[in-house]
Coordinates of C-alpha atoms in Angstrom, one line a residue:
Chain A
E38 CA -110.3 53.5 197.3
P39 CA -110.6 56.9 200.1
E40 CA -110.3 55.9 203.2
V41 CA -111.5 57.8 206.6
T42 CA -106.9 58.0 208.3
Q43 CA -106.4 58.5 212.3
T44 CA -104.0 60.0 214.6
P45 CA -102.7 58.4 216.7
S46 CA -103.4 54.8 216.3
H47 CA -102.5 54.9 220.2
Q48 CA -102.3 57.5 223.0
V49 CA -101.4 56.7 226.7
T50 CA -102.1 59.2 228.7
Q51 CA -102.4 60.9 232.4
M52 CA -106.2 61.2 234.8
G53 CA -106.4 64.7 233.9
Q54 CA -104.8 65.5 231.5
E55 CA -106.1 67.2 228.1
V56 CA -105.9 65.2 224.7
I57 CA -106.9 66.4 221.3
L58 CA -107.7 62.7 218.7
R59 CA -107.2 63.3 214.8
C60 CA -109.3 61.8 212.1
V61 CA -109.4 62.9 207.6
P62 CA -112.2 61.7 207.2
I63 CA -112.7 61.1 203.5
S64 CA -112.8 64.0 200.9
N65 CA -115.5 64.9 199.3
H66 CA -118.3 63.5 202.5
L67 CA -120.3 66.0 205.2
Y68 CA -120.9 64.6 207.8
F69 CA -119.1 63.2 210.5
Y70 CA -119.1 61.6 213.5
W71 CA -117.4 59.8 216.6
Y72 CA -118.2 56.5 218.4
R73 CA -116.4 55.2 221.2
Q74 CA -116.2 51.1 221.8
I75 CA -114.9 50.3 225.9
L76 CA -113.7 47.3 225.6
G77 CA -115.3 44.4 225.7
Q78 CA -118.3 46.7 225.1
K79 CA -120.2 48.2 222.0
V80 CA -119.4 51.4 220.4
E81 CA -121.3 54.0 221.1
F82 CA -122.3 56.7 219.0
L83 CA -120.7 60.2 220.2
V84 CA -121.9 63.2 218.4
S85 CA -122.2 64.2 214.5
F86 CA -121.1 67.1 212.9
Y87 CA -122.7 68.8 210.1
N88 CA -121.7 72.2 207.8
N89 CA -119.1 72.7 210.4
E90 CA -121.5 72.6 214.0
I91 CA -122.6 69.6 216.0
S92 CA -125.7 67.9 215.2
E93 CA -126.8 66.1 217.4
K94 CA -124.4 64.8 221.1
S95 CA -125.2 61.7 223.0
E96 CA -125.1 61.4 227.4
I97 CA -121.8 60.9 226.7
F98 CA -120.7 64.0 225.4
D99 CA -120.6 66.1 227.6
D100 CA -119.0 69.2 228.5
Q101 CA -115.5 67.4 228.7
F102 CA -115.6 67.5 224.4
S103 CA -115.9 69.2 222.0
V104 CA -115.5 68.9 218.5
E105 CA -113.9 71.3 215.4
R106 CA -113.4 71.3 211.7
P107 CA -110.6 73.4 211.7
D108 CA -109.4 73.5 208.1
G109 CA -110.8 71.7 205.0
S110 CA -110.1 68.1 205.0
N111 CA -108.9 68.2 210.2
F112 CA -111.5 66.2 212.1
T113 CA -110.4 66.8 215.8
L114 CA -112.0 65.4 218.9
K115 CA -110.5 67.3 221.9
I116 CA -110.9 65.8 225.8
R117 CA -110.4 68.8 228.3
S118 CA -110.3 67.1 231.4
T119 CA -109.3 63.1 230.2
K120 CA -110.7 60.6 233.2
L121 CA -109.8 57.0 233.9
E122 CA -113.5 55.9 232.0
D123 CA -112.4 57.4 229.2
S124 CA -109.4 54.6 227.7
A125 CA -111.5 53.4 225.0
M126 CA -111.7 52.7 221.2
Y127 CA -112.5 56.4 219.4
F128 CA -113.1 55.6 215.6
C129 CA -114.6 58.2 213.2
A130 CA -116.5 57.6 210.7
S131 CA -117.4 59.5 207.7
R132 CA -120.4 59.5 205.6
S133 CA -120.7 61.6 201.7
G134 CA -124.6 62.9 202.4
Q135 CA -125.1 61.1 198.0
R136 CA -129.0 60.9 198.6
G137 CA -129.6 56.9 198.6
V138 CA -126.3 56.4 200.6
E139 CA -126.2 56.0 203.7
T140 CA -123.2 54.5 205.1
Q141 CA -121.1 55.1 207.2
Y142 CA -116.8 54.8 206.3
F143 CA -114.9 53.6 209.5
G144 CA -111.2 55.3 210.8
P145 CA -108.9 52.2 212.3
G146 CA -109.3 53.6 215.6
T147 CA -107.6 55.1 218.4
R148 CA -106.6 53.0 220.9
L149 CA -106.9 56.1 224.2
L150 CA -105.3 54.6 227.6
V151 CA -105.4 57.4 230.5
L152 CA -103.7 56.0 233.2
Chain B
A122 CA -136.6 53.8 220.7
Q123 CA -134.3 52.3 217.9
S124 CA -132.2 48.8 218.7
V125 CA -130.4 46.3 217.7
A126 CA -130.0 42.8 219.3
Q127 CA -127.2 40.2 218.8
P128 CA -128.2 37.4 220.2
E129 CA -125.6 34.9 220.5
D130 CA -121.9 36.3 222.3
Q131 CA -120.2 33.8 220.1
V132 CA -120.3 31.7 217.8
N133 CA -118.2 28.5 216.1
V134 CA -118.7 26.7 212.8
A135 CA -116.3 25.2 211.6
E136 CA -114.2 25.7 208.2
G137 CA -116.0 25.3 205.2
N138 CA -119.3 25.4 206.8
P139 CA -122.0 27.8 206.4
L140 CA -122.9 30.7 208.8
T141 CA -124.8 33.1 210.2
V142 CA -124.8 35.8 212.1
K143 CA -128.4 37.0 213.9
C144 CA -129.1 40.0 214.6
T145 CA -132.9 42.0 215.0
Y146 CA -133.9 44.7 214.8
S147 CA -136.8 47.6 216.4
V148 CA -136.9 51.0 214.8
S149 CA -140.3 53.0 213.6
G150 CA -140.9 52.7 210.5
N151 CA -138.9 51.1 207.5
P152 CA -134.9 50.6 208.6
Y153 CA -131.0 51.3 207.2
L154 CA -129.6 47.6 208.1
F155 CA -125.5 47.1 207.9
W156 CA -123.4 44.5 208.7
Y157 CA -119.4 45.5 210.0
V158 CA -116.9 43.8 210.9
Q159 CA -114.7 44.5 212.9
Y160 CA -110.5 41.9 213.1
P161 CA -108.6 42.3 215.6
N162 CA -106.9 46.1 216.5
R163 CA -108.8 47.2 213.7
G164 CA -111.4 49.4 212.8
L165 CA -114.9 48.8 211.7
Q166 CA -114.7 48.0 207.9
F167 CA -118.9 47.7 206.1
L168 CA -119.8 44.3 204.7
L169 CA -123.4 44.8 203.5
K170 CA -126.6 47.1 204.2
Y171 CA -130.4 46.9 203.3
I172 CA -131.7 49.8 202.8
T173 CA -134.5 49.8 200.2
G174 CA -135.2 46.5 197.6
D175 CA -133.7 42.9 197.5
N176 CA -134.5 41.4 199.8
L177 CA -131.7 39.5 200.0
V178 CA -127.9 42.0 200.3
K179 CA -125.2 40.0 198.7
G180 CA -121.7 42.2 200.8
S181 CA -118.3 42.6 200.5
Y182 CA -115.9 38.7 201.4
G183 CA -118.9 36.4 200.0
F184 CA -121.3 37.3 203.3
E185 CA -124.8 37.7 203.1
A186 CA -127.7 38.7 204.6
E187 CA -131.2 38.7 205.2
F188 CA -134.0 41.1 205.8
N189 CA -137.0 40.2 207.0
K190 CA -139.8 42.3 207.8
S191 CA -141.5 40.1 209.7
Q192 CA -139.4 39.2 211.5
T193 CA -137.1 42.1 212.2
S194 CA -134.4 40.2 210.5
F195 CA -132.2 40.9 209.7
H196 CA -129.0 37.8 209.5
L197 CA -125.9 37.8 208.2
K198 CA -124.8 34.1 206.0
K199 CA -121.3 32.7 205.0
P200 CA -121.9 29.5 202.5
S201 CA -119.2 28.2 203.5
A202 CA -117.0 29.8 206.2
L203 CA -113.0 30.2 206.1
V204 CA -111.0 30.1 209.2
S205 CA -109.9 34.6 208.0
D206 CA -113.8 35.2 208.9
S207 CA -112.6 34.5 212.4
A208 CA -113.8 38.7 213.3
L209 CA -116.0 40.9 215.7
Y210 CA -119.1 41.4 213.4
F211 CA -121.7 44.2 214.7
C212 CA -125.5 45.0 213.5
A213 CA -125.8 48.4 213.6
V214 CA -129.4 50.4 212.4
R215 CA -130.0 53.5 211.3
D216 CA -131.2 56.2 214.1
I217 CA -134.3 57.5 212.1
I218 CA -134.4 60.4 214.9
G219 CA -131.7 63.7 214.6
G220 CA -133.4 64.4 211.1
G221 CA -130.7 63.8 208.5
Y222 CA -127.7 63.4 211.2
N223 CA -128.4 59.5 211.5
K224 CA -125.8 58.2 214.0
L225 CA -125.9 54.3 213.8
I226 CA -127.8 52.3 216.9
F227 CA -124.3 49.2 217.7
G228 CA -125.7 45.8 218.8
A229 CA -123.5 43.6 221.1
G230 CA -121.4 42.4 218.5
T231 CA -120.7 38.5 218.4
R232 CA -117.4 37.4 217.9
L233 CA -116.8 34.6 215.1
A234 CA -114.9 31.4 214.9
V235 CA -114.3 29.7 212.3
H236 CA -112.3 26.3 212.9
P237 CA -110.4 24.7 210.9

């Protein structure tokens, strides 16, 4: 069964450094998402991406964040200058876009720790 | 604004007993509702969804959920709990704002502990 994959599974970085989190969505899916989960808290939406552009972003997704789909398979989240409060589990999700098929499928997540 | 509430932080159940994990929602229009499960150090796994149709929805691993429009609820149920069901369960609703891109809005999660 097709899955969303994410790399790395864990990332430790120093405050102020740039990080890139990678995702490979399910191959025929058209809608892509990033969410994050700070330890012990709820899952929060960051950004959605469709047709090679951001379709919606949350207040969390400020100028330090960017997303890109550099080729036909990868979907990346970049944090330019990490802050301590960026420490969280980051989930990528994708959805097919077929009418009536609303399910978003999530990857296993990348645990980011900013020191 | 769309929202989801999971009123219980934790639910404790003995193995073999029925379980219920509660979820209520607040949306404008018809809700699209989802349940996901998160095992330790794992991602979110889709369990089931309600889009339209029969109010009782069956999903993975023997779980089901009942959509109740009058009570704005979508409780997750299982007739006989297993120790392996112990995990964190999230209820989510599709946001209707944002055109077709429709992010999910999650509840705070309920930790299910099934005891032998």
